[in-house]
Amino acid sequence: MTTGVDGHGEGAKVSLINDPRWRGLFFQAALLLAVIWLFWSIVDNTVTNLSERNIASGFGFLDSTAGFSIIQTLVPFSEESSYGRVYVVGLLNTLLVAIVGIFFATILGFVVGIMRLSRNWLVARIATVYVEVVRNLPLLLQIFFWYFAVLRALPGPRDSVNIGDAVFINNRGIIAPSPIYGEGFAAMPVALLIGLVLSFGIRRWARKRQEATGQQFPVFLTALGLIVGLPLIAGLATGFPVTWDMPALAGFNFKGGFVVIPELISLVLALAIYTASFIAEIVRAGILSVSHGQTEASYALGMRPGSTLRLIIIPQALRVIIPPLTSQYLNLTKNSSLAVAIAYPDLVSVFAGTVLNQTGQAVEVLLMTMLTYLTLSIATSVFMNWYNARIALKER
Amino acid sequence: MKQSVLLGAVASAALAASAASASTLDNVKAKGFIQCGVSQGLPGFSNTDDAGKWTGLDVDLCRAVAAAVFGDASKVKYTPLSAKERFTALQSSEIDILSRNTTWTMTRDTSLGLNFAGVNYYDGQGFMIRKSLGIASALELGGASVCTNTGTTTELNAADFFRKNSMDYTLVAFEKADEVVAAYDSGRCDVYTTDASGLYAQRLKLTNPDEHMVLPEIISKEPLGPVVRQGDDQWFNIVKWTHFAMLNAEELGVDSENVEQMKGTDNPSIRRLLGIEGEFGQGLGLSNDWAVNIIAQVGNYGEVFDRNVGPDTPLGISRGLNALWTDGGIQYAPPVR
């Protein structure tokens, strides 16, 4: 280097303009100011132009009456509710699809991923065909396929598939009795909670005992007994204070009970099946990343293939699986916005669609929608990173 | 977080940055064509034919404006827009005219920075059902599933109607008309509701159009017409008077066949319309034969109506409210003088 003998640290007087440290700081600060100025001018320009052209702005519209109805709402909603309420309804519907979709996609993805590595020729080929077909078709087409395939396959309300006069399946959805909770019902969920806590405690105790003495304890059966048994006892003691609101055909359709709409069914189906094909590949890659020596060592110790997979392979594979799995969860959540095509009332459909159109306040509505998806994605990613850190290889 | 805010801000800046300082007429003349926002496919109003050419009542309005501005009705480019895209497209100058069966309402006129330049079709919302249901009136629709489009006045009118008559209903709202048709056709809904003209148009897309009927009740006023941006009075006048010229031509008996020989008439009203007397084109910033071009190349209002939606078309809609005021309808244009 050119610093030579009398380089830095010798107290040589360098003017600020030639000092690389100060120069760096100066340019960083200048860049930051430029970025802030850019943001400010964009916002200012937008606001000025909106007001110049008599386009209403601001978030006051959130309190106005919506005036339209929504087909599926997880919280009470009527035509008199506000646009703000529409936002909540849309957000909850998006969350519902995302959570249910992620649940099924994960299960299906793991099963197919393991199937692809099966030594059974047929099982492995079925998994391969599934992955190659599903992940190469556009998701929107698959959503349409499931929606219209589901609808056309189902009969009208008057010819519903009738399961024991309680559950009815038709092209308006799956209609099932909804519970009406009577007095004293609280005992059952409380018993369930106690069962869960006890099971968790027993699992910890059993693991400690096994580590200390090598003796195993039938944790699964005990936990099952506690989780099912305790609420059952509580129910018997209080006399099962639940009545059912039975659906009944009236006029055009069934009245009473609760309805799972076909839009939700087909959206979850499409999202789960589509995302599972990617998860399957991630799982396969994860399993393949575990050295075969691990399997051999495990067999040599006398472990069976099932426990080898469960206790040796999967825990090591998870370290490779989790980071790309996070991306798939994010994709699924964001892809749920395609709901708008089949009338499922998610956030994009009811808020960034209907509300945007009724109020015309595109800037505010889209900003809110984008920030919501951003928050959802960051929350998912933070949770998955925490889980990843927890299961990461701990070097001692 | 920063990134998304930036994207949002850039998007809104794009919306704002296009705030045109030059007049729309100058811009249109500079690019050599009119950018016209239309629906994504509504037979009779704006739809592509087998050759991929746009036709329809709304399309003809854009063609008429092009005839007035350029003397050539073909100088139009079309942007198919969904209901929720249409106003943003106009506000952000992506299009010069929105001619897309859009209902004139107070909110849209006053808070969106838009101006409605007239009513080229008086419509009202109706209901379509399967004949096999054996229903004769919309008042028997309690408990029905209703399919419609999102983000339109239709959704609000349906809500008002069912609430007013204390009837239950389930609203299934799709973004695109094609999906509404498919869902209704496959039995997802008992009822399809939209503007009556739309029902007649969409019925043609069903598997068995004859098995469906439109109920007699019309539950709303839907004045449909072209829209322009607020703040450019000259362009507003051009679009407004293009529509009026077609109405006046019909009222005065001038059509695309006889417009040339009508130039020799003694009737002063016709002479002013055709630019033989007075300088009416000047006021609009156009040539004096602006109306002649419209009538010769596109036709008068009656011709446009009959060609696109009239009784002899598959839609088979009668003039009704859209007849001239002289024939018992409410289409009425201020005079050229």
XYZ file of C-alpha atoms in Angstrom, chain A residues 169-395:
227
model
C -73.341 -30.626 0.698
C -74.468 -28.574 -2.309
C -73.179 -25.885 -4.652
C -73.721 -23.240 -1.975
C -71.196 -24.970 0.283
C -71.041 -27.459 3.112
C -73.763 -26.760 5.628
C -73.405 -28.271 9.114
C -75.166 -27.807 12.445
C -73.657 -25.049 14.546
C -73.372 -25.474 18.321
C -75.251 -23.269 20.775
C -73.432 -23.287 24.095
C -75.540 -23.616 27.231
C -74.735 -22.742 30.831
C -71.823 -24.613 32.402
C -70.240 -25.349 29.045
C -67.046 -23.592 30.091
C -66.068 -26.682 32.129
C -65.207 -28.592 28.952
C -62.626 -26.216 27.433
C -61.128 -25.730 30.904
C -60.762 -29.525 31.248
C -59.181 -29.633 27.786
C -56.668 -26.998 28.828
C -55.811 -28.930 32.019
C -55.390 -32.088 29.882
C -52.994 -30.274 27.547
C -50.900 -28.848 30.381
C -50.708 -32.228 32.143
C -49.688 -33.978 28.898
C -46.947 -31.460 28.336
C -45.657 -31.963 31.889
C -45.723 -35.749 31.521
C -43.778 -35.532 28.289
C -41.008 -33.543 29.953
C -40.955 -35.845 32.945
C -40.851 -38.948 30.731
C -37.961 -37.573 28.694
C -35.958 -36.767 31.822
C -36.653 -40.216 33.215
C -35.605 -41.855 29.962
C -32.413 -39.844 29.870
C -31.677 -40.837 33.462
C -32.795 -44.466 33.566
C -33.408 -45.511 29.953
C -36.950 -46.556 30.792
C -39.636 -45.477 28.324
C -43.089 -44.263 29.234
C -46.177 -44.489 26.939
C -46.443 -40.707 26.601
C -48.688 -40.682 23.531
C -51.394 -42.937 24.968
C -51.399 -41.143 28.307
C -51.654 -37.740 26.638
C -54.468 -38.962 24.394
C -56.331 -40.238 27.436
C -55.892 -36.942 29.269
C -56.816 -34.692 26.312
C -59.899 -36.672 25.323
C -60.829 -38.094 28.696
C -60.811 -35.011 30.898
C -63.203 -32.918 28.736
C -65.416 -36.011 28.402
C -65.636 -36.373 32.187
C -66.322 -32.641 32.515
C -69.035 -32.943 29.869
C -70.649 -35.898 31.627
C -70.573 -34.058 34.938
C -72.318 -30.982 33.514
C -74.657 -32.987 31.265
C -73.290 -31.781 27.882
C -74.895 -28.298 27.826
C -74.695 -27.941 24.028
C -77.642 -27.765 21.659
C -77.362 -27.724 17.914
C -78.764 -25.289 15.397
C -79.791 -27.698 12.640
C -79.818 -26.542 9.015
C -83.163 -26.898 7.253
C -84.204 -26.285 3.665
C -86.250 -23.097 3.416
C -86.993 -21.397 0.107
C -83.880 -21.154 -2.026
C -81.401 -22.620 0.397
C -80.728 -23.977 3.849
C -81.305 -21.802 6.876
C -79.466 -22.270 10.169
C -76.230 -24.083 10.867
C -72.948 -22.759 9.599
C -71.746 -22.775 6.041
C -68.319 -23.413 4.575
C -68.575 -21.600 1.240
C -67.225 -23.276 -1.932
C -64.998 -20.228 -2.555
C -63.090 -20.983 0.656
C -62.911 -24.711 -0.067
C -61.531 -24.287 -3.567
C -59.106 -21.510 -2.612
C -57.630 -23.557 0.233
C -57.494 -26.646 -1.997
C -55.703 -24.806 -4.784
C -53.255 -22.974 -2.499
C -52.430 -26.039 -0.408
C -51.974 -28.376 -3.361
C -49.912 -25.840 -5.300
C -47.638 -24.850 -2.416
C -47.288 -28.490 -1.262
C -45.578 -29.355 -4.549
C -42.826 -26.855 -3.745
C -42.643 -27.930 -0.110
C -42.277 -31.544 -1.268
C -39.140 -30.614 -3.215
C -37.764 -28.697 -0.249
C -38.383 -31.687 2.022
C -36.763 -34.036 -0.480
C -33.707 -31.813 -0.733
C -33.556 -31.576 3.053
C -33.650 -35.335 3.524
C -31.082 -35.894 0.794
C -28.783 -33.433 2.532
C -28.481 -35.760 5.510
C -25.561 -38.107 4.928
C -26.554 -41.701 4.266
C -24.069 -42.703 6.927
C -26.554 -41.421 9.504
C -29.136 -43.948 8.334
C -26.612 -46.750 8.328
C -25.380 -45.840 11.792
C -28.934 -45.736 13.038
C -29.736 -49.156 11.573
C -26.509 -50.476 13.039
C -27.764 -49.364 16.448
C -30.882 -51.450 15.832
C -33.364 -48.651 15.140
C -36.229 -49.331 12.810
C -36.767 -47.287 9.565
C -39.735 -45.394 11.075
C -37.877 -44.179 14.148
C -34.755 -43.539 12.077
C -36.721 -41.142 9.877
C -38.468 -39.518 12.816
C -35.578 -39.216 15.265
C -32.435 -39.086 13.140
C -33.183 -37.906 9.604
C -35.988 -35.341 9.917
C -34.437 -33.337 12.791
C -31.231 -32.934 10.791
C -33.084 -32.289 7.557
C -35.212 -29.555 9.202
C -32.173 -27.289 9.381
C -32.044 -27.288 5.608
C -35.819 -27.277 5.199
C -36.896 -24.369 7.428
C -35.429 -21.350 5.577
C -36.923 -22.184 2.138
C -40.105 -23.388 3.840
C -40.499 -19.867 5.249
C -40.509 -18.485 1.721
C -43.250 -20.907 0.734
C -45.376 -19.832 3.691
C -44.921 -16.210 2.623
C -45.802 -17.118 -0.959
C -48.947 -18.895 0.106
C -50.078 -15.935 2.194
C -49.462 -13.484 -0.627
C -50.948 -15.773 -3.283
C -54.173 -15.880 -1.292
C -54.859 -12.461 -2.834
C -55.832 -14.293 -6.048
C -59.057 -14.954 -4.117
C -60.525 -11.951 -5.890
C -60.970 -14.037 -9.036
C -63.411 -16.460 -7.424
C -65.335 -14.129 -5.111
C -63.685 -15.218 -1.857
C -63.854 -12.049 0.273
C -60.209 -11.654 1.271
C -58.447 -8.371 2.038
C -57.638 -7.588 -1.588
C -61.111 -8.440 -2.799
C -63.243 -6.533 -0.294
C -60.857 -3.789 0.793
C -58.459 -3.123 -2.085
C -61.338 -3.960 -4.443
C -64.794 -2.943 -3.321
C -63.829 -0.260 -0.801
C -61.290 1.248 -3.195
C -63.961 1.448 -5.846
C -66.725 2.801 -3.642
C -64.514 5.512 -2.128
C -62.073 6.072 -4.994
C -59.264 6.590 -2.461
C -56.722 4.425 -4.217
C -53.607 5.793 -2.537
C -54.815 5.305 1.049
C -56.426 1.915 0.434
C -53.456 0.456 -1.404
C -51.004 1.815 1.146
C -52.965 0.163 3.968
C -53.201 -3.108 2.050
C -49.511 -3.183 1.245
C -48.518 -2.416 4.824
C -50.803 -5.226 6.005
C -49.217 -7.826 3.741
C -45.801 -6.540 4.733
C -46.639 -6.957 8.412
C -47.997 -10.465 7.848
C -44.895 -11.474 5.930
C -42.500 -10.040 8.481
C -44.386 -11.710 11.340
C -44.232 -15.087 9.581
C -40.588 -14.654 8.826
C -39.704 -13.585 12.386
C -41.506 -16.622 13.803
C -39.825 -19.020 11.384
C -36.400 -17.505 12.060
C -36.974 -17.954 15.772
C -37.942 -21.601 15.185
C -34.943 -22.071 12.898
C -32.609 -20.725 15.565
C -34.166 -23.019 18.147
C -33.607 -26.195 16.136
C -30.256 -25.139 14.711
C -27.315 -27.429 15.301
C -25.911 -26.550 18.711
C -22.202 -26.978 18.663
